[in-house]
PDB file of C-alpha atoms in Angstrom:
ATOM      1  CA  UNK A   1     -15.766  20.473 -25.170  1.00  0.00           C
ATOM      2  CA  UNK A   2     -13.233  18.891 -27.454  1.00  0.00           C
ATOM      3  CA  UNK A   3     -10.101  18.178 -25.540  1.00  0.00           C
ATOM      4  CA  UNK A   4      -6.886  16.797 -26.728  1.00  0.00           C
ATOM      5  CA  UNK A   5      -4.233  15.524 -24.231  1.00  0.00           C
ATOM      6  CA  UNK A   6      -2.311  12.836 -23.040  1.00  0.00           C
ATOM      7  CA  UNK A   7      -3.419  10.381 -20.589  1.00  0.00           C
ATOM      8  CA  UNK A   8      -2.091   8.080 -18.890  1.00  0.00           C
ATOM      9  CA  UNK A   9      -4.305   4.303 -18.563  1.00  0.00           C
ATOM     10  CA  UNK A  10      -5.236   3.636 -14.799  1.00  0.00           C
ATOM     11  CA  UNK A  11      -7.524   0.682 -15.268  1.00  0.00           C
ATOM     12  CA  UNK A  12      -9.763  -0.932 -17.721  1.00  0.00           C
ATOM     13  CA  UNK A  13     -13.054  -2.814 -17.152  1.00  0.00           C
ATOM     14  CA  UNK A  14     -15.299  -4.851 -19.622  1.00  0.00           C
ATOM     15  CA  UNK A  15     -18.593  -3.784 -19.556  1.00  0.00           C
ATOM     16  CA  UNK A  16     -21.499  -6.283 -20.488  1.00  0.00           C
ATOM     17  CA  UNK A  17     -20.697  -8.037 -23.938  1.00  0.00           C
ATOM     18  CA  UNK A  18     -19.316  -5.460 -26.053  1.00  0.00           C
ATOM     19  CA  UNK A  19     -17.987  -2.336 -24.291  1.00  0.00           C
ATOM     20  CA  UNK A  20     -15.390  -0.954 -22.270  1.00  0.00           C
ATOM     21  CA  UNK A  21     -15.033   1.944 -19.695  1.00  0.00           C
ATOM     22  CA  UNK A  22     -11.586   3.285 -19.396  1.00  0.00           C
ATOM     23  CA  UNK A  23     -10.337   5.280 -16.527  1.00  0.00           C
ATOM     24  CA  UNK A  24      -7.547   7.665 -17.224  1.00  0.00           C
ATOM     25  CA  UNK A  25      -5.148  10.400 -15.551  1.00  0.00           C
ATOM     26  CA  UNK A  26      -4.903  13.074 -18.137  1.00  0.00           C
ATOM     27  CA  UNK A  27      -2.839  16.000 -18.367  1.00  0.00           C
ATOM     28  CA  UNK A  28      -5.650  18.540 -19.090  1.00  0.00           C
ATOM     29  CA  UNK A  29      -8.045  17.364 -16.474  1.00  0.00           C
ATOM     30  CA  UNK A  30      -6.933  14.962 -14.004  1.00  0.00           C
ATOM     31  CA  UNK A  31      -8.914  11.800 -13.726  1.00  0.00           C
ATOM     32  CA  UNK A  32     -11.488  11.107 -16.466  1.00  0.00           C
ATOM     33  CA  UNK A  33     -13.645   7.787 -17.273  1.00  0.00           C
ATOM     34  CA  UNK A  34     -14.355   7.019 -20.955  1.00  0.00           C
ATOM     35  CA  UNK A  35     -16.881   4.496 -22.439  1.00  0.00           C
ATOM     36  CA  UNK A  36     -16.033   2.746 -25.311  1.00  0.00           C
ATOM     37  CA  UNK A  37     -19.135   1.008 -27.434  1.00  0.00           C
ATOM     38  CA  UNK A  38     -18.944  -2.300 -29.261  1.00  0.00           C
ATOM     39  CA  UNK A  39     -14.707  -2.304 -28.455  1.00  0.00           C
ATOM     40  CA  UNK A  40     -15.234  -5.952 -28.857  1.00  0.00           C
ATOM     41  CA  UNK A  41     -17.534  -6.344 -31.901  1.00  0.00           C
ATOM     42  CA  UNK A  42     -14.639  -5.896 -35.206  1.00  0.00           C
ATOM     43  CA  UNK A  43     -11.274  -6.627 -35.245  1.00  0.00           C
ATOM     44  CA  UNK A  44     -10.236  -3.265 -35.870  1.00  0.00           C
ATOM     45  CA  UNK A  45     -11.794  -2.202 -32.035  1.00  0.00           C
ATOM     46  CA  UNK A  46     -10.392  -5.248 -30.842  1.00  0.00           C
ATOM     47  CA  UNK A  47      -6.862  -4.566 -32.001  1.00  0.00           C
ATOM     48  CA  UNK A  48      -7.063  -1.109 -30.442  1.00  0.00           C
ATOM     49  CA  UNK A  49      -7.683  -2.740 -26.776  1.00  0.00           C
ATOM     50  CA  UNK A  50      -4.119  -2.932 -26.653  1.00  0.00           C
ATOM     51  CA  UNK A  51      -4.036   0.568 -26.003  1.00  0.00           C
ATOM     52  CA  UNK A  52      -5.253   0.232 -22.888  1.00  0.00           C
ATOM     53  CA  UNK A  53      -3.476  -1.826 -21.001  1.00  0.00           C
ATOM     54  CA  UNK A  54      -2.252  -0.468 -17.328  1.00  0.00           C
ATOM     55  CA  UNK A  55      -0.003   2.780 -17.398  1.00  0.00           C
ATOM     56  CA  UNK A  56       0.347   2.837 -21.421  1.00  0.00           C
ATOM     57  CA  UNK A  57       0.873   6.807 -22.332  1.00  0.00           C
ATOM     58  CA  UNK A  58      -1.569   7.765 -24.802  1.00  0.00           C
ATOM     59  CA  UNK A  59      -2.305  11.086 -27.332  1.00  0.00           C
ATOM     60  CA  UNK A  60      -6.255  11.214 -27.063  1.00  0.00           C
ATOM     61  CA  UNK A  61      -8.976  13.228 -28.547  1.00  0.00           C
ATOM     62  CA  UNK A  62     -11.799  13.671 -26.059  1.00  0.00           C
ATOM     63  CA  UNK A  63     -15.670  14.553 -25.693  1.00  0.00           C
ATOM     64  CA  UNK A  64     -15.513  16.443 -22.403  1.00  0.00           C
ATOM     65  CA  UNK A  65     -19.035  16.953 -21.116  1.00  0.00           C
ATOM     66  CA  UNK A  66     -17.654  17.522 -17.199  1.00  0.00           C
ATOM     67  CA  UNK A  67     -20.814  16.411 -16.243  1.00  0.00           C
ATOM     68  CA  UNK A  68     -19.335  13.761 -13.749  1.00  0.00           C
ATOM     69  CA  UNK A  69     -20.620  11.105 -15.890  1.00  0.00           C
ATOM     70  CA  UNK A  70     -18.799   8.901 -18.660  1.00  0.00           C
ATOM     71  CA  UNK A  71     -16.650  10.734 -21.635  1.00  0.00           C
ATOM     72  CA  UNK A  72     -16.206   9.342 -25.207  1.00  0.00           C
ATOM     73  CA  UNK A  73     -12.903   9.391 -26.741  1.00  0.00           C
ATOM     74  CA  UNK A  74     -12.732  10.835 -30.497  1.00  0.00           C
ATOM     75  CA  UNK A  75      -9.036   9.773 -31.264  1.00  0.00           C
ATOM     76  CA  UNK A  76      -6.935   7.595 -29.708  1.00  0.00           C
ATOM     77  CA  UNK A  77      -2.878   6.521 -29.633  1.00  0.00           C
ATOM     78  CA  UNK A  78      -0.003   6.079 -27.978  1.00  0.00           C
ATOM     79  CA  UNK A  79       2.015   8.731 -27.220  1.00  0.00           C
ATOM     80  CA  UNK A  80       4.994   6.079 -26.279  1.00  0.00           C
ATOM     81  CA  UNK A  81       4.956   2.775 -27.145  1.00  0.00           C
ATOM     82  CA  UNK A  82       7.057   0.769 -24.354  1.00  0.00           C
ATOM     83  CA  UNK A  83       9.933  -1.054 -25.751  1.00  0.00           C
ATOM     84  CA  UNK A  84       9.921  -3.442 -22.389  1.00  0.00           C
ATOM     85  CA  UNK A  85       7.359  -2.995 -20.026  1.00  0.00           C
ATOM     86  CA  UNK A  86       5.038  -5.201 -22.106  1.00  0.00           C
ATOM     87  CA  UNK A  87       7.467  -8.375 -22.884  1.00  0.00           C
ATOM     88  CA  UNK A  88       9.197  -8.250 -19.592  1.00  0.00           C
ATOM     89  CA  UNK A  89       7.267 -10.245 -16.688  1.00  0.00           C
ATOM     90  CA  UNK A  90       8.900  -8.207 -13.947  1.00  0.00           C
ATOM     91  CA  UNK A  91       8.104  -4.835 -15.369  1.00  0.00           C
ATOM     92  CA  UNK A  92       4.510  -5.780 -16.232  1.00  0.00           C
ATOM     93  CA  UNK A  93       4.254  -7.104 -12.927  1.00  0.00           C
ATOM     94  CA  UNK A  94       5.054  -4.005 -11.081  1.00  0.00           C
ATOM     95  CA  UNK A  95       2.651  -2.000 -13.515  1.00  0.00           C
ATOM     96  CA  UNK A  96      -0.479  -4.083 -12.355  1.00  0.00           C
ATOM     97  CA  UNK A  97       0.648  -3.887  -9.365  1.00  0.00           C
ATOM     98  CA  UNK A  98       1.118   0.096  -9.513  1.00  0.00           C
ATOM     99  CA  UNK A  99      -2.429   0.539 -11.799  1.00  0.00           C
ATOM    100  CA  UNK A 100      -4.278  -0.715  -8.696  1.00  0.00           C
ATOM    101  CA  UNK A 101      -2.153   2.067  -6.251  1.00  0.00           C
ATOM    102  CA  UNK A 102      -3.235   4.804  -8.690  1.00  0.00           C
ATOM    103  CA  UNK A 103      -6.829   3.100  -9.065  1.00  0.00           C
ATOM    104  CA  UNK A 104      -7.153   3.520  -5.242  1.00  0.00           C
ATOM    105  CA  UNK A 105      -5.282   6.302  -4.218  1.00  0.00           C
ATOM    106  CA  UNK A 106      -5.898   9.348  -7.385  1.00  0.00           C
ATOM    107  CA  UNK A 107      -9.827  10.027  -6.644  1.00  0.00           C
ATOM    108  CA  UNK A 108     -10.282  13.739  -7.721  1.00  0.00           C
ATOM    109  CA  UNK A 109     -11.699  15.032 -11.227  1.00  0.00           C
ATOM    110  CA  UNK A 110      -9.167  18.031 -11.215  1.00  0.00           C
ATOM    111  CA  UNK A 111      -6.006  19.368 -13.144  1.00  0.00           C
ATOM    112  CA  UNK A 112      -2.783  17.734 -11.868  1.00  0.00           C
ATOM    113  CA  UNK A 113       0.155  18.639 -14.055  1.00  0.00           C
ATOM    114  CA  UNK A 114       3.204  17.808 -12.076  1.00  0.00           C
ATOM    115  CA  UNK A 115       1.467  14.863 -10.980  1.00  0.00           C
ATOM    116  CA  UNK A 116       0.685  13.800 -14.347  1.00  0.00           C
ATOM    117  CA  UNK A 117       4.373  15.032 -15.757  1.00  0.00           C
ATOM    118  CA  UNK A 118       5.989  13.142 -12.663  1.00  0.00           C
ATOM    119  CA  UNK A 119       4.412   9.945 -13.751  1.00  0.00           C
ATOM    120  CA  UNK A 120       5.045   9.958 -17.013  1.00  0.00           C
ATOM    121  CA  UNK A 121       8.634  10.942 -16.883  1.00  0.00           C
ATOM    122  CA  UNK A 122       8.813   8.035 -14.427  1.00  0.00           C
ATOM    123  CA  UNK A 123       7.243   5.278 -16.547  1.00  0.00           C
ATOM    124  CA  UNK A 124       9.759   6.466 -19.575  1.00  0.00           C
ATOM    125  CA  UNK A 125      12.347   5.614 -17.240  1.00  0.00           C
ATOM    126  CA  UNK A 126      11.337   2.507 -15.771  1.00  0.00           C
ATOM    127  CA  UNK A 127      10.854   1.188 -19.856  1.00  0.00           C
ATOM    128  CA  UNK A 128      13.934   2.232 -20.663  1.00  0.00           C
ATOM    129  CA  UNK A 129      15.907   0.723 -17.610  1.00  0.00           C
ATOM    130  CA  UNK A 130      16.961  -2.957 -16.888  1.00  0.00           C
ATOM    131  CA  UNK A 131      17.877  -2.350 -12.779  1.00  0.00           C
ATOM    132  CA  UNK A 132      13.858  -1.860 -11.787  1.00  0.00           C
ATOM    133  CA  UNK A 133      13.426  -3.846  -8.257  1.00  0.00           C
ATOM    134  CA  UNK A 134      12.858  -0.634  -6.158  1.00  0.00           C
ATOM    135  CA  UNK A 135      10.975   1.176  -8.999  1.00  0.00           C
ATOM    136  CA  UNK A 136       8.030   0.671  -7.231  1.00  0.00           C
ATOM    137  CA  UNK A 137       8.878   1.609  -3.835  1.00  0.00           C
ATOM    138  CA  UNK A 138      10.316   4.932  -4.784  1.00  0.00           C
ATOM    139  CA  UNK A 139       7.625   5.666  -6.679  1.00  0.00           C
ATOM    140  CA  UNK A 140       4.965   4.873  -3.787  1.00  0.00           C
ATOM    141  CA  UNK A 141       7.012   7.161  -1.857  1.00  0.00           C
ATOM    142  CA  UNK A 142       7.422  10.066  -4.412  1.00  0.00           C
ATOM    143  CA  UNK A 143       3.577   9.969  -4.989  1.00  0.00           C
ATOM    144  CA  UNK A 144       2.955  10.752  -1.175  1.00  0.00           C
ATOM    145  CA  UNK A 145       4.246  14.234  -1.933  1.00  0.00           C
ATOM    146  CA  UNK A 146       1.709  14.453  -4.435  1.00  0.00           C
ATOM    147  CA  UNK A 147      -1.044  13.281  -2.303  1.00  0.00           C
ATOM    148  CA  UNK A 148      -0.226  15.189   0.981  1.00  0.00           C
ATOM    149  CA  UNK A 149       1.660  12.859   3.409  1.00  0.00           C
ATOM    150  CA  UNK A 150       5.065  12.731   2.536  1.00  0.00           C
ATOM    151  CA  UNK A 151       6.961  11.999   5.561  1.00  0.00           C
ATOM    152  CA  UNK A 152       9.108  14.652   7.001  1.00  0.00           C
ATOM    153  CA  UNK A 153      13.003  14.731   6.398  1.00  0.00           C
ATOM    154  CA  UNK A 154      14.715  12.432   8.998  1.00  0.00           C
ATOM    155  CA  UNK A 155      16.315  13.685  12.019  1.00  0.00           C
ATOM    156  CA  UNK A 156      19.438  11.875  13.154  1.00  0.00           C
ATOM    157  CA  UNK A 157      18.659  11.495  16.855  1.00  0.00           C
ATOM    158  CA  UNK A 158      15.296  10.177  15.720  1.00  0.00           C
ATOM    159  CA  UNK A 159      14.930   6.592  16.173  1.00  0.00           C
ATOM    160  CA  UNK A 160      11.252   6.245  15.515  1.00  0.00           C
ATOM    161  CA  UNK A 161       9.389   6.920  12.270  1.00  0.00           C
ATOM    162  CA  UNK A 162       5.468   7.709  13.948  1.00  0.00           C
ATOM    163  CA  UNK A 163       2.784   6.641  10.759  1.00  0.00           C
ATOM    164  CA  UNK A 164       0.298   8.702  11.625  1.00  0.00           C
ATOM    165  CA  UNK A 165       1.330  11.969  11.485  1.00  0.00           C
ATOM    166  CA  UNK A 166       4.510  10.858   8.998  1.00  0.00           C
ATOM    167  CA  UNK A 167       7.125  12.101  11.231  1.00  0.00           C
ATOM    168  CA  UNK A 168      10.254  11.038  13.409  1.00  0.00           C
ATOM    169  CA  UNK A 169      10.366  11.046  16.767  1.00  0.00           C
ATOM    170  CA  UNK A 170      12.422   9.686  19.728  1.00  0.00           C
ATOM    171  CA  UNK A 171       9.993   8.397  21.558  1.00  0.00           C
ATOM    172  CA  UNK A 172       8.473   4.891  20.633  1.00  0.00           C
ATOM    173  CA  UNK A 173       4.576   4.317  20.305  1.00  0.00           C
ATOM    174  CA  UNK A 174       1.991   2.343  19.129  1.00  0.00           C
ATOM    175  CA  UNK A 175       1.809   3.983  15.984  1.00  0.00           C
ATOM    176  CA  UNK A 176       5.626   4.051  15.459  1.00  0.00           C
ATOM    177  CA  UNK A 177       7.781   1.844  13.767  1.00  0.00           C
ATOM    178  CA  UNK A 178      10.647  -0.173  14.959  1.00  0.00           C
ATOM    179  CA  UNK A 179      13.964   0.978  14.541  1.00  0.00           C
ATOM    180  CA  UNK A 180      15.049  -1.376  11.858  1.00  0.00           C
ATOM    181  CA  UNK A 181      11.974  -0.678  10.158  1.00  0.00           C
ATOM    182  CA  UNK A 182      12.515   3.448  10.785  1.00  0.00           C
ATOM    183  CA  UNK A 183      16.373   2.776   9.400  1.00  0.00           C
ATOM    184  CA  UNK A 184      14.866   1.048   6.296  1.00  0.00           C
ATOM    185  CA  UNK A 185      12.463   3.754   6.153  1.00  0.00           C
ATOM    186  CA  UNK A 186      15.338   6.677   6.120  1.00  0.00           C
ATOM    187  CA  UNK A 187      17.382   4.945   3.673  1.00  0.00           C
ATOM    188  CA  UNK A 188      14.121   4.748   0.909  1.00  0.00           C
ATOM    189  CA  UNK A 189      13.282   8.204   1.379  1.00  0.00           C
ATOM    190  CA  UNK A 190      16.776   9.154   0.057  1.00  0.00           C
ATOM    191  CA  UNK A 191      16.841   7.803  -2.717  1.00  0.00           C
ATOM    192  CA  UNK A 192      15.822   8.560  -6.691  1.00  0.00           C
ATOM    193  CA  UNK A 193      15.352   6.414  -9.514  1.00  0.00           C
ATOM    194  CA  UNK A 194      19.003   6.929 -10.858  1.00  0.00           C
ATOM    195  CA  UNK A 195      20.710   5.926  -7.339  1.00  0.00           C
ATOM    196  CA  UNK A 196      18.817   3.144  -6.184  1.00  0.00           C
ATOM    197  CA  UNK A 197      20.569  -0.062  -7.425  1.00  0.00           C
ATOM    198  CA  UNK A 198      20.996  -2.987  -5.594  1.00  0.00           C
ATOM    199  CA  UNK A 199      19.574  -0.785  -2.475  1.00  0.00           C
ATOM    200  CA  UNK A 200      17.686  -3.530  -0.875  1.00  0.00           C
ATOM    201  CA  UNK A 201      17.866  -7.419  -0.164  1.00  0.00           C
ATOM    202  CA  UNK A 202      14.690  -9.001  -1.213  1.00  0.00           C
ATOM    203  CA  UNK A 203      13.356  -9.031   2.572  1.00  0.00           C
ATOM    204  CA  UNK A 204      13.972  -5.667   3.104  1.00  0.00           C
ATOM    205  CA  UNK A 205      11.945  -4.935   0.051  1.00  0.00           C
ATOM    206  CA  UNK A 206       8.989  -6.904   0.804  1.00  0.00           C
ATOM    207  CA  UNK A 207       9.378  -5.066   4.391  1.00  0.00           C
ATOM    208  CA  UNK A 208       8.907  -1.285   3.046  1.00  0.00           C
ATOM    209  CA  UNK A 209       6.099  -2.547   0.419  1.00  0.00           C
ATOM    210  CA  UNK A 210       4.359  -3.550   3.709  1.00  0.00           C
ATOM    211  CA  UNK A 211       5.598  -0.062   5.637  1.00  0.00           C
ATOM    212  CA  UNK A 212       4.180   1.810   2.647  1.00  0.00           C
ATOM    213  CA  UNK A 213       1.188  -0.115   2.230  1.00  0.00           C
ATOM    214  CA  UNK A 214      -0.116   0.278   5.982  1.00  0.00           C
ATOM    215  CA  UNK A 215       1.794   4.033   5.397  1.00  0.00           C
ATOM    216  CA  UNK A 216      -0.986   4.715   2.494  1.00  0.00           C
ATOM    217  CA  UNK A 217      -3.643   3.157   4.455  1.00  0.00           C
ATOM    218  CA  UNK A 218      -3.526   5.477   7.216  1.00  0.00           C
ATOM    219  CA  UNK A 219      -3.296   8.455   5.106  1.00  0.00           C
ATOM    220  CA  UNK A 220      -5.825   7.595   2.247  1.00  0.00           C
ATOM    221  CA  UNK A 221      -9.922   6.719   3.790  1.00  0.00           C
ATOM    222  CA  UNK A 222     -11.026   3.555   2.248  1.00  0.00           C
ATOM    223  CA  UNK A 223      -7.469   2.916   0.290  1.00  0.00           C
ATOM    224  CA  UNK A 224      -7.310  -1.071  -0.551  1.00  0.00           C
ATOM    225  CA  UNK A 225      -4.323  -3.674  -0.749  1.00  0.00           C
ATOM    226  CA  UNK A 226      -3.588  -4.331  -4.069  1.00  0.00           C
ATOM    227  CA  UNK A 227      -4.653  -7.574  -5.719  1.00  0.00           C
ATOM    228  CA  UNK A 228      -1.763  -8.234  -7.670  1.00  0.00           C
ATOM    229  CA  UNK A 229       0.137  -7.950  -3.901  1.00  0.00           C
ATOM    230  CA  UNK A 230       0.796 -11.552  -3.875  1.00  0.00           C
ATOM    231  CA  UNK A 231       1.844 -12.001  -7.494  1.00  0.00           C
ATOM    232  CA  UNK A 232       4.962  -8.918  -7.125  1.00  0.00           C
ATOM    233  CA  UNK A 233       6.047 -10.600  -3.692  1.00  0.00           C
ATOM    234  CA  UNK A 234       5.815 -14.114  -5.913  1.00  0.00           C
ATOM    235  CA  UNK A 235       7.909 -12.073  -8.884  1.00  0.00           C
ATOM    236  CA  UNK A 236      10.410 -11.048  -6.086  1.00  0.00           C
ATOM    237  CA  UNK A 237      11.028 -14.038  -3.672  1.00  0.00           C
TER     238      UNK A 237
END
């Protein structure tokens, strides 16, 4: 089937020599995984790599066999070029850093539309803004309403914010955090990507990446800390 869509670039890997397989979150069909032959043998193929560098927004034309093996793209560009994200160290930064979340935490082959409109409305925004240190944490958060675990609203007489079942309680447990950590907690789930300026010190940000890190872990079998971890707490210290 002949599909065309957008998609958005989750990761990239070189295969042997030549090739490349590309893993995508497209509009018409969720998560898809394209090989790309010989994408280093001419300068033409080799110029076109840049396409697919973590979170660009592309227009494709696809081979869709939906055979749960790899697809072959027909046509391929971007749908919005970033005007920042790709000169600015911070910004490409956090989109390594946010790549790997998606890598690990968007596993299914099916249609997502708000998902997939959610993102990319996001990523327009965070290229088009200068004021981007909690970009990622709100969008960590956001995503968990996509993915099933968004924590409940917060409760004022509710002290404790209990990880595994993502809710607030007044009783303290094992499983809870502490109330610092729970008042940090209230305060990110609150905000948007238009109110969120100078919401955090630095510590208190590198405090809810770990909160939503161990957050995602207990809600997500198998999900795995980020790589690039050290190099966005580097970027932000």
């Amino acid at each position: 089937m002949l599909v065309k869509t957008k998609a958005i670039v989750i990761s990239s890997l070189r295969y042997q020599e030549k090739s490349l397989i590309v893993k995508c979150f497209t509009e018409s069909d969720g998560l898809k995984s394209y090989f790309i032959r010989d994408a280093f043998s001419t300068r033409k193929n080799t110029q076109k790599i840049a396409f697919f560098q973590p979170l660009n927004i592309l227009e494709i034309e696809a081979a869709h066999k939906n055979k749960g093996s790899l697809e072959y793209f027909k046509e391929v560009k971007l749908a919005h070029p970033y005007y920042t994200v790709n000169t600015d160290i911070t910004k490409t930064t956090i989109v390594i850093f946010l790549s790997e979340i998606l890598h690990h935490c968007i596993r299914e082959e099916e249609k997502n539309e708000s998902l997939y409109h959610f993102l990319e409305t996001a990523l327009l925004w965070f290229d088009s803004h200068d004021e981007v240190a909690n970009f990622h944490l709100i969008l960590m958060m956001e995503i968990t309403k996509f993915l099933g675990f968004f924590p409940e609203r917060p409760q004022n007489e509710n002290d404790f914010f209990e990880m595994t079942e993502g809710v607030f309680t007044p009783y303290q447990s094992i499983s809870c955090l502490s109330i610092e950590e729970t008042n940090l907690f209230k305060r990110l789930i609150q905000l948007k990507l238009d109110n969120s300026i100078k919401s955090f010190h630095v510590s208190e940000r590198q405090t809810l990446l770990k909160i939503l890190l161990d957050y995602y872990a207990f809600h997500l079998d198998g999900f795995k800390r980020p790589k690039s971890l050290d190099v966005l707490k580097e970027i932000f210290s």
